[in-house]
Coordinates of C-alpha atoms and ligand atoms in Angstrom, one line a residue:
X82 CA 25.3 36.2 -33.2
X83 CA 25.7 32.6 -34.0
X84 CA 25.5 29.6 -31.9
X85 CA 27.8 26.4 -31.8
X86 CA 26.8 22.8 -30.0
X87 CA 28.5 22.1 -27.2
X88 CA 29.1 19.0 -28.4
X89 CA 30.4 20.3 -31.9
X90 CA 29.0 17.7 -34.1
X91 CA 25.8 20.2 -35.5
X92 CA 26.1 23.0 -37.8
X93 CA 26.1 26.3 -36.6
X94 CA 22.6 28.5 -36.1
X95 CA 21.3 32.1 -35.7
X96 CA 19.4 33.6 -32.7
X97 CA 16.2 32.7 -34.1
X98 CA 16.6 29.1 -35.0
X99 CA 18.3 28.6 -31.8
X100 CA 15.6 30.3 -30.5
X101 CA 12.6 27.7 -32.1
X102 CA 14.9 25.0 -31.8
X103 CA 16.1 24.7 -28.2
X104 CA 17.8 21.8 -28.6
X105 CA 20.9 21.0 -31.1
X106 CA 20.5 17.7 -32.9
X107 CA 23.3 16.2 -31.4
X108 CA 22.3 16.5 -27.7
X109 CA 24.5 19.1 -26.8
X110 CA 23.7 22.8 -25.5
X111 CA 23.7 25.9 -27.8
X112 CA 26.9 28.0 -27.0
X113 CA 27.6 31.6 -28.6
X114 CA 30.0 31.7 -30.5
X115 CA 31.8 34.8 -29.2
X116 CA 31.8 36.4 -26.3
X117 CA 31.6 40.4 -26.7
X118 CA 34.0 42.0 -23.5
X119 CA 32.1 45.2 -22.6
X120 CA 33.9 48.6 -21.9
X121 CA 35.0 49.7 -18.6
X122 CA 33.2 53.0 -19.5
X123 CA 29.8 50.8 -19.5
X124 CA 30.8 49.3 -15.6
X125 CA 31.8 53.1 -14.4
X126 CA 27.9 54.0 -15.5
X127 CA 26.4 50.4 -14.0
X128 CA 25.2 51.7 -10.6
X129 CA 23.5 54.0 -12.3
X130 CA 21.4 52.3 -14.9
X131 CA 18.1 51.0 -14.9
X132 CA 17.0 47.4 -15.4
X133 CA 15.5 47.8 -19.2
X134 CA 19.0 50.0 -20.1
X135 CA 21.4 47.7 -18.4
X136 CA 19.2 44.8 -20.6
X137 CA 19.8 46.2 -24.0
X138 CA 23.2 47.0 -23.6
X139 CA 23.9 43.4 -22.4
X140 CA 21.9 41.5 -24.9
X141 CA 22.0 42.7 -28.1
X142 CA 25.2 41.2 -29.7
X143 CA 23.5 37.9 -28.4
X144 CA 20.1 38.6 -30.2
X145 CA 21.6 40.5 -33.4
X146 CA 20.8 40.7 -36.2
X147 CA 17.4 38.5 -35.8
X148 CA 16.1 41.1 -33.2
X149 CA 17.3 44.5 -33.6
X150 CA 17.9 47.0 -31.1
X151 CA 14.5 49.0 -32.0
X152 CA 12.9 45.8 -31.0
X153 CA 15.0 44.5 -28.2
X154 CA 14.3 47.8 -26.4
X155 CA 10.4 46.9 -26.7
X156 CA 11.1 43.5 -25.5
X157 CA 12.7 44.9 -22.7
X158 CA 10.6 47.3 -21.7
X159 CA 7.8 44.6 -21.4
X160 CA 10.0 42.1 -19.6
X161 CA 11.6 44.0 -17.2
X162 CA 9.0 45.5 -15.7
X163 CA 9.1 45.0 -11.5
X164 CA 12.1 45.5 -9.5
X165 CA 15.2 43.0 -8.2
X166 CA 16.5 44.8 -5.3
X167 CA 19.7 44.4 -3.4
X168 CA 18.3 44.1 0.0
X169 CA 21.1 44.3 3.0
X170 CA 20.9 41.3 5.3
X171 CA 23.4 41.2 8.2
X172 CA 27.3 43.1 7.9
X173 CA 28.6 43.1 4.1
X174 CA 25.7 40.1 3.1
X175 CA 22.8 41.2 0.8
X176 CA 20.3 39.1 -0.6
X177 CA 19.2 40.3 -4.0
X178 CA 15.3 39.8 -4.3
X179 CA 14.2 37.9 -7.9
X180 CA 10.8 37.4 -6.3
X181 CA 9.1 40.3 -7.6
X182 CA 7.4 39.2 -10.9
X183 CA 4.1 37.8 -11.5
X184 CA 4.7 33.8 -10.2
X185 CA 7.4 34.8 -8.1
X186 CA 10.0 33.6 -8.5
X187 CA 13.4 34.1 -11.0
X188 CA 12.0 32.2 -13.8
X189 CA 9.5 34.9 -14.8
X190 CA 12.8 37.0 -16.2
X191 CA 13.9 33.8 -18.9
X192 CA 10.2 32.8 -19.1
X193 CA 8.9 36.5 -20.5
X194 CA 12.3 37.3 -22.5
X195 CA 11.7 34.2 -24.0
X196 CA 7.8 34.4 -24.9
X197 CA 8.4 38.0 -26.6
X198 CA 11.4 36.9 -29.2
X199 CA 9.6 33.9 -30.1
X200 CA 6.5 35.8 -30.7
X201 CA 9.1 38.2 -32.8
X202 CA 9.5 34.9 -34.9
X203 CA 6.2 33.4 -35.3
X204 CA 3.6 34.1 -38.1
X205 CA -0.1 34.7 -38.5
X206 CA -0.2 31.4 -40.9
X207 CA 2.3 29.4 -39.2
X208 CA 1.6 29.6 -35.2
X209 CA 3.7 28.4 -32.5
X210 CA 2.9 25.7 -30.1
X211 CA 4.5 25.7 -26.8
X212 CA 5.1 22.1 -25.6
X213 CA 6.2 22.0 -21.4
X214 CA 6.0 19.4 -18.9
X215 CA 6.4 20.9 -15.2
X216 CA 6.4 19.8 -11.9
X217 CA 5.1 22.9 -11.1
X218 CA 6.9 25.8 -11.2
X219 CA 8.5 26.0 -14.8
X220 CA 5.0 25.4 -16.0
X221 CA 4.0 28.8 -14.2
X222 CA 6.7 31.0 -15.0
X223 CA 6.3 30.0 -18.6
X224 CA 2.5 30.3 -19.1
X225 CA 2.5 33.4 -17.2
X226 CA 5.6 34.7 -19.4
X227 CA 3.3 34.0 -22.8
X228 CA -0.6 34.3 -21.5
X229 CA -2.0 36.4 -24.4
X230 CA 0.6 36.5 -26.8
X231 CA -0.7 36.2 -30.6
X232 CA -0.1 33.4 -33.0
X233 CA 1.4 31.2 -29.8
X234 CA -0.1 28.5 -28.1
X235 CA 1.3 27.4 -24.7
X236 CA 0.4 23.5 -23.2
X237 CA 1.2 23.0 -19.8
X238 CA 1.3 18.6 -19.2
X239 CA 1.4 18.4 -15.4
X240 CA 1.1 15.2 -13.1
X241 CA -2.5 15.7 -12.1
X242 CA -2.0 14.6 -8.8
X243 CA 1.8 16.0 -8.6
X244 CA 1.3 19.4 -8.1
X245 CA 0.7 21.7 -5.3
X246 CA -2.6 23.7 -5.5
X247 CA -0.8 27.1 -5.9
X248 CA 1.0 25.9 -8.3
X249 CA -1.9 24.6 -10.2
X250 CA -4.3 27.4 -9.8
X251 CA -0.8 29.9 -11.7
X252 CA -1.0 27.9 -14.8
X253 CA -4.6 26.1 -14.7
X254 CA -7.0 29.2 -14.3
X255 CA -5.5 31.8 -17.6
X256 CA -7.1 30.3 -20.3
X257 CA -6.5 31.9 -23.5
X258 CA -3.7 30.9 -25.2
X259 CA -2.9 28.9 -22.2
X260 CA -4.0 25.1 -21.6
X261 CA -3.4 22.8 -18.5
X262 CA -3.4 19.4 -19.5
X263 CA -3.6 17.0 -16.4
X264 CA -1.7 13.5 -17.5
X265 CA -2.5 10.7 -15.4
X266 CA 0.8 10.0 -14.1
X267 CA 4.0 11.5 -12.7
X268 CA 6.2 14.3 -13.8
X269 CA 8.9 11.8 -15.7
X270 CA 5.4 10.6 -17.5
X271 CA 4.6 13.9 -18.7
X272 CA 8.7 14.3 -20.0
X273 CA 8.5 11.7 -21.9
X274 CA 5.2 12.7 -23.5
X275 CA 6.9 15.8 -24.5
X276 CA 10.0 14.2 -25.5
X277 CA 7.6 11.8 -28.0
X278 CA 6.2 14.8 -29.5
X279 CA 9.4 16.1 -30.3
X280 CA 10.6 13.3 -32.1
X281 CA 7.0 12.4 -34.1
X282 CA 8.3 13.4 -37.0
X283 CA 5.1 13.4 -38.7
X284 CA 3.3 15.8 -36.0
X285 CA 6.5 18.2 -36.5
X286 CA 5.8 18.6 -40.4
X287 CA 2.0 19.7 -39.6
X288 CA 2.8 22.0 -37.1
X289 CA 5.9 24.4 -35.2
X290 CA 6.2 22.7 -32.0
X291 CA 8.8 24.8 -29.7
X292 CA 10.0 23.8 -26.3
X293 CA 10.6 26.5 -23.4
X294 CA 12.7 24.9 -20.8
X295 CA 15.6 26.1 -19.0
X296 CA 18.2 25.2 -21.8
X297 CA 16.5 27.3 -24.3
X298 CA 19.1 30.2 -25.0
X299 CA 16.5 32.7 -24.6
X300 CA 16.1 31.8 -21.5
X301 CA 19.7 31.5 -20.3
X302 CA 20.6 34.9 -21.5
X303 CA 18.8 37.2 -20.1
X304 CA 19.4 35.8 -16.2
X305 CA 22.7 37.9 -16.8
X306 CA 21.0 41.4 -16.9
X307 CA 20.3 40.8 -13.1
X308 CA 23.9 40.0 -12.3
X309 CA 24.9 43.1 -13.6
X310 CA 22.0 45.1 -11.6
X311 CA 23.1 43.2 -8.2
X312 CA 26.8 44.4 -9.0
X313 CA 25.5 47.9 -9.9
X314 CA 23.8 48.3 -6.7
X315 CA 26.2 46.9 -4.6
X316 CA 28.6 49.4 -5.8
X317 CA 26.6 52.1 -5.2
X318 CA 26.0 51.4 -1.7
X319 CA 30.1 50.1 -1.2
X320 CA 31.8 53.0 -4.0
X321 CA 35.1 51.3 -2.0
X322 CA 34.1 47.8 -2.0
X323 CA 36.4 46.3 -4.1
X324 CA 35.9 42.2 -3.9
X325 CA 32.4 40.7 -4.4
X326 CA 31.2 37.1 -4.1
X327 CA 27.8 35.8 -5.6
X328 CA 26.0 32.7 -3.9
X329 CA 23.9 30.8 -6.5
X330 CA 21.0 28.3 -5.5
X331 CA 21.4 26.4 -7.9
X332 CA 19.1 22.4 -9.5
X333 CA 20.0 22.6 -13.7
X334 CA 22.5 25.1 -13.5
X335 CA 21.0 28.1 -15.7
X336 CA 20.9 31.0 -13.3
X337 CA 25.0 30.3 -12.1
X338 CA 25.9 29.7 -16.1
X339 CA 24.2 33.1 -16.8
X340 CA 26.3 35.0 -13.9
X341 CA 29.3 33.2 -15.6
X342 CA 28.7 34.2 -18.8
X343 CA 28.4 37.9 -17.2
X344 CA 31.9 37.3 -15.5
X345 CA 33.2 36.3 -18.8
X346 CA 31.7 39.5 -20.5
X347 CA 34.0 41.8 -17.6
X348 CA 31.8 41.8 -14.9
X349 CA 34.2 42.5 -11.8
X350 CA 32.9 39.4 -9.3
X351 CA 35.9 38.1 -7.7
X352 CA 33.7 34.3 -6.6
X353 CA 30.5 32.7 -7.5
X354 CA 29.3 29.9 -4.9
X355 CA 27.8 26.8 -6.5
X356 CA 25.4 26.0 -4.0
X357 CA 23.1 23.3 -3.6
X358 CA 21.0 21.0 -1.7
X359 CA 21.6 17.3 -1.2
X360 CA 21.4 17.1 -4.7
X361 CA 25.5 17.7 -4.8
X362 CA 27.2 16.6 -7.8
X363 CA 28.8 20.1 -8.7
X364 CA 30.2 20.9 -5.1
X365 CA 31.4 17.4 -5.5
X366 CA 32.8 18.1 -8.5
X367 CA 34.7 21.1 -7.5
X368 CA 36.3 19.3 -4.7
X369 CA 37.3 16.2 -6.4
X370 CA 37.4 16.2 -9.8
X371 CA 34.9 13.6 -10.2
X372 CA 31.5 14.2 -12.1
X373 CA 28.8 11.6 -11.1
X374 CA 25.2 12.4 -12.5
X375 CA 22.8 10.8 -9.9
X376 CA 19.2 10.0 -9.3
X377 CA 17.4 13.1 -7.2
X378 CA 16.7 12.9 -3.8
X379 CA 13.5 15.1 -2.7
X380 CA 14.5 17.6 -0.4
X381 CA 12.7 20.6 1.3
X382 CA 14.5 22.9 -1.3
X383 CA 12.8 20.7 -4.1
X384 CA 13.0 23.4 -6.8
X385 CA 16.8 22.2 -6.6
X386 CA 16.5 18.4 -6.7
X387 CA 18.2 17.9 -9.7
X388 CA 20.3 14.7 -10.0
X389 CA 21.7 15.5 -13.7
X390 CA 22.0 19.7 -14.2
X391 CA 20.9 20.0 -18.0
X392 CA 23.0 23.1 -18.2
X393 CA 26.4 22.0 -16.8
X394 CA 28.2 21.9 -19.9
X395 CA 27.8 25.7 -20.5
X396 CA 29.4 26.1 -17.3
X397 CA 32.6 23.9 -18.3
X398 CA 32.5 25.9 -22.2
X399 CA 32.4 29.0 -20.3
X400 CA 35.9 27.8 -18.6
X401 CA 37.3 25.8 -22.4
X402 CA 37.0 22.4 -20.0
X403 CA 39.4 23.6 -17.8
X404 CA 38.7 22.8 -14.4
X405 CA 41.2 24.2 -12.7
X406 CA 40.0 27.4 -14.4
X407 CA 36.8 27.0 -13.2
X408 CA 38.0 26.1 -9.5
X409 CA 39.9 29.6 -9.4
X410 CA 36.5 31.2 -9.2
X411 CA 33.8 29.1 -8.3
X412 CA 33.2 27.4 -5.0
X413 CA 30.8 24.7 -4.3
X414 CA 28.6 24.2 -1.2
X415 CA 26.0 22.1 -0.4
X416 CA 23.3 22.2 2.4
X417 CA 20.9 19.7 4.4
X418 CA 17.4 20.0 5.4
X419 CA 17.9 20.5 9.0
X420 CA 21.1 23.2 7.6
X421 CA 18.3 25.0 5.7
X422 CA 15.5 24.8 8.1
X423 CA 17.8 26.1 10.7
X424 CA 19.5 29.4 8.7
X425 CA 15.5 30.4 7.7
X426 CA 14.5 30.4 11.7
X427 CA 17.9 32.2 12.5
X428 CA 17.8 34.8 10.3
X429 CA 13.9 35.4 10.8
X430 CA 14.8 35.4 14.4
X431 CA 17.8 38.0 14.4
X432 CA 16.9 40.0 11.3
X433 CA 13.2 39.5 10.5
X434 CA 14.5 38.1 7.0
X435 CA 12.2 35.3 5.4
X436 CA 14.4 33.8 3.2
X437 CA 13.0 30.9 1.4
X438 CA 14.3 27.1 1.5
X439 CA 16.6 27.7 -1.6
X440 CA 17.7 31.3 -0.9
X441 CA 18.7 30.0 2.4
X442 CA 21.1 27.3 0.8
X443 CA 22.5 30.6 -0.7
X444 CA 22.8 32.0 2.6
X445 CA 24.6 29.4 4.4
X446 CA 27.2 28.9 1.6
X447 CA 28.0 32.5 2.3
X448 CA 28.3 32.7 6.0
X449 CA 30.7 29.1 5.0
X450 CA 32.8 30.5 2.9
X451 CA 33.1 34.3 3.1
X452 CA 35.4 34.4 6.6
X453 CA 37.7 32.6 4.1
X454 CA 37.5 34.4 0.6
X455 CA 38.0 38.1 2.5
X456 CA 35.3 39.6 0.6
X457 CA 31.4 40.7 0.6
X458 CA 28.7 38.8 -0.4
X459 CA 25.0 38.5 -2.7
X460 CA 22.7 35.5 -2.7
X461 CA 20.3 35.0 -4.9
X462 CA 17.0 34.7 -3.5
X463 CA 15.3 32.8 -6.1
X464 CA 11.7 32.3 -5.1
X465 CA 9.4 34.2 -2.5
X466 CA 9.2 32.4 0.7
X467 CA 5.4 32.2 0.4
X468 CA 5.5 29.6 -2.2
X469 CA 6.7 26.8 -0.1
X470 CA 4.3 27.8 2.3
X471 CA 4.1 24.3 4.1
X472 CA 7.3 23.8 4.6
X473 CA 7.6 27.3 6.1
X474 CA 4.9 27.7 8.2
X475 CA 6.3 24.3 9.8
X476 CA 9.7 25.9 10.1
X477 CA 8.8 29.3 11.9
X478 CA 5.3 28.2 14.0
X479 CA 3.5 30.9 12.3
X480 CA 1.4 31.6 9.6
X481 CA 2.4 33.0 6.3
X482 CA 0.6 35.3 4.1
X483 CA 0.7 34.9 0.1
X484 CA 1.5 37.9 -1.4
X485 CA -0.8 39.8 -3.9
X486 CA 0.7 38.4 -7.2
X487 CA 0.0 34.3 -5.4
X488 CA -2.9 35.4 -3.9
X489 CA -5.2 36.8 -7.1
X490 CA -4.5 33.5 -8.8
X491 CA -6.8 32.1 -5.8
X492 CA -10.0 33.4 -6.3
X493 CA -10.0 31.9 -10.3
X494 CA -11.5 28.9 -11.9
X495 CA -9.6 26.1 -12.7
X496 CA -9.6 25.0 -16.9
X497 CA -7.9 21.9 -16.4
X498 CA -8.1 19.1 -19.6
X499 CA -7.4 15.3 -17.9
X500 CA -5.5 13.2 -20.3
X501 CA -4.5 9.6 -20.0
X502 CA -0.6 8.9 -19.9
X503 CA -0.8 8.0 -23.5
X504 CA 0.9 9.5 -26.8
X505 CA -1.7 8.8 -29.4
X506 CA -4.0 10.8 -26.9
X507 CA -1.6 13.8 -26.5
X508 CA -0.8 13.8 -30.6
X509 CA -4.2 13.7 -31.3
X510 CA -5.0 16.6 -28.3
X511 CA -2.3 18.7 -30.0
X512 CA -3.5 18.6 -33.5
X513 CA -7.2 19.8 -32.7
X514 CA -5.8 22.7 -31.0
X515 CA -4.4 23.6 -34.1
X516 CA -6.4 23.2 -36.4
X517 CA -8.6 25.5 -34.0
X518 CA -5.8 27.9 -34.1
X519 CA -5.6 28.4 -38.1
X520 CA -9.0 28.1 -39.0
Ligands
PLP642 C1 14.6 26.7 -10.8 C2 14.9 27.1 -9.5 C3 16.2 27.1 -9.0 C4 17.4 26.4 -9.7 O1 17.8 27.2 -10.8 P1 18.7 26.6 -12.0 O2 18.8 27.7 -13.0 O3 18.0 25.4 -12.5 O4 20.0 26.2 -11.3 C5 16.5 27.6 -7.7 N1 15.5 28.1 -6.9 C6 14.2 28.2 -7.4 C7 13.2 28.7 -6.5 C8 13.9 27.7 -8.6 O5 12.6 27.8 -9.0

């Protein structure tokens, strides 16, 4: 498959250089450039496929010919690897769980899909350095997704006092091919390290820098498989249910543009909810036509507080800039703090349902919206509850325990390397750790 820019002024690329590349040079998002329709024979088997199958079947026009199928079944079968269960909530709501994998939380699926197709791509002689800045939990998902991968090296630059200590202790105690680099400063300190790396022209010759955030196509993609599963198993356990809406927390807009390009691929959802926190420019959007980046404002449900989504504009290609299209079949919502805080101590007092502050958001846009669409519903529930343990414990008055995948990180010892918030010190960092790595 090839891939256009969204904003149409770069040439077209394959999977792989899309792949090492992230970014198009003229600022836009990589788009595919068709969009394969799958059978109705493939949606009659759906309930009855497994994660890894439904994977393969899903991805590998998108990957092809760079990865083929031989391989993409491998990568499969190490990526998909713990389960996303539909879980039943309350009457005809179901919450389907992406909190299973080693950090988690959702980004573990794009993080691991991506690590194993770059590895595909890089070479003995010409390794692969990893460049992210996090404010905590990309930095997890990703260095977790590529801890002990061959011929790629993964830095993590982190505020040093930014950070929450789980969040620290997921990608500061793996070592190997992983470093934590603390910068002395805040997260939009560490960006623009990163983003001066990228554009060092001279650092880019010596080495393959490669950046893993959420607008890398790799990433993107394989979000949809879990769409898919969360249809399959919702039809399994309604064979009459007939009309399906899918609530999306949603910050940069990955996850919901991955359930859309599912929807565009046949996938029978009838609605998708945009929901978000305070952070609201797509809800507003929706409802008025008007679309106003804005500066983020922290909220409880801070894996959200996005004030300008980086991957909007796949959302409006998926729809040819139409947005009356788009209206048709997504809905925005937004939530508050006290609207969130309020749905986690309900539902944990009627059900004994955690949901975390972002699932929650989810939640509410449901039990909002679905009296009026006539149809069931599926939130995503994006991270476990146990990593915003503060907030939560504060919410419900009792304790919360981590769960085994948080809770071995623990016990480890932290490899952290302090850097000043300064770019000849973070060029110069880079280019002994490869010259380590191809001696
Ligand atoms: C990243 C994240 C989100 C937002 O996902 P996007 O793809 O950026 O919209 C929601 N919830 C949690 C827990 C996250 O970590």
């Amino acid at each position: 498959m090839n891939y256009y820019s969204t904003n149409g002024q770069s040439k077209e690329l394959s999977f792989k250089e899309v792949v090492i590349k992230g970014l198009p040079k003229d600022k836009g998002l990589f788009f595919p450039k068709e969009i394969p329709a799958l059978p109705a024979s493939f949606f009659a088997q759906l309930p009855f496929l497994s994660l890894h199958d439904i994977a393969v079947e899903v991805l590998k026009a998108f990957v092809a010919p760079d990865i083929p199928e031989e391989n993409l079944k491998k990568i499969c079968a190490e990526v998909f690897t713990f389960p996303i269960p539909l879980v039943a909530v309350e009457e005809g709501v179901y919450a389907l769980e992406l909190f299973h994998g080693p950090t988690c939380a959702f980004k573990d699926v794009g993080a691991r899909f991506m690590s194993r197709c770059l590895q595909a791509f890089a070479e003995p002689d010409q390794p692969i350095t990893v460049l992210v800045a996090t404010s905590g939990d990309t930095g997890s998902a990703v260095a977790n997704g590529f801890l002990g991968l061959e011929n790629i090296d993964v830095v993590v630059l982190y505020p040093v006092d930014g950070v929450s200590a789980i969040q620290e202790m997921q990608f500061a105690t793996l070592g190997q091919n992983i470093s934590a680099v603390g910068v002395e400063g805040t997260f939009d300190d560490c960006q623009a390290l990163v983003k001066q790396a990228f554009s060092d022209e001279e650092l880019n010759q010596e080495m393959n820098l490669s950046s893993a955030n959420s607008i890398n196509v790799a990433r993107w993609l394989p979000q949809m498989v879990y769409y898919f599963h969360a249809w399959g198993q919702w039809k399994k356990l309604n064979p009459e249910g007939q009309d399906l809406t899918i609530a999306v927390p949603s910050g940069n807009f990955g996850n919901l543009a991955a359930g859309l390009l599912a929807y565009r691929m046949g996938l029978p959802v009838t609605y998708f909810l945009a929901t978000t926190n305070l952070n609201k420019i797509v809800p507003d959007y929706l409802a008025n036509g008007v679309y106003r980046p804005a500066p983020s404002v922290s909220t409880i449900a801070n894996a959200m507080d996005v004030g300008n989504p980086n991957n909007f504009p796949r959302i409006l290609e998926l729809f040819s800039q139409e947005l009356e299209d788009l209206q048709q079949v997504v809905k925005g919502f937004w939530a508050d703090d006290e609207a969130i805080k309020h749905a986690i101590r309900h539902l944990y007092q009627t059900k004994g349902y955690s949901l975390d502050p972002h699932g929650a958001i989810g939640y509410l846009g449901l039990k909002q919206e679905l009296p009026k669409l006539g149809t069931q519903g599926i939130f995503l529930e994006t991270a476990h509850p146990a990593k915003f343990k503060e907030s939560m414990e504060e919410v419900l008055g009792e304790e919360i325990e981590l769960p085994a995948q948080l809770q071995a990180f623990m016990g480890k010892t932290k490899q952290v390397t302090e850097l000043p918030n300064d770019y000849a010190s973070l060029a110069l960092l880079l280019r002994q750790k490869h010259k380590v790595g191809t001696m």
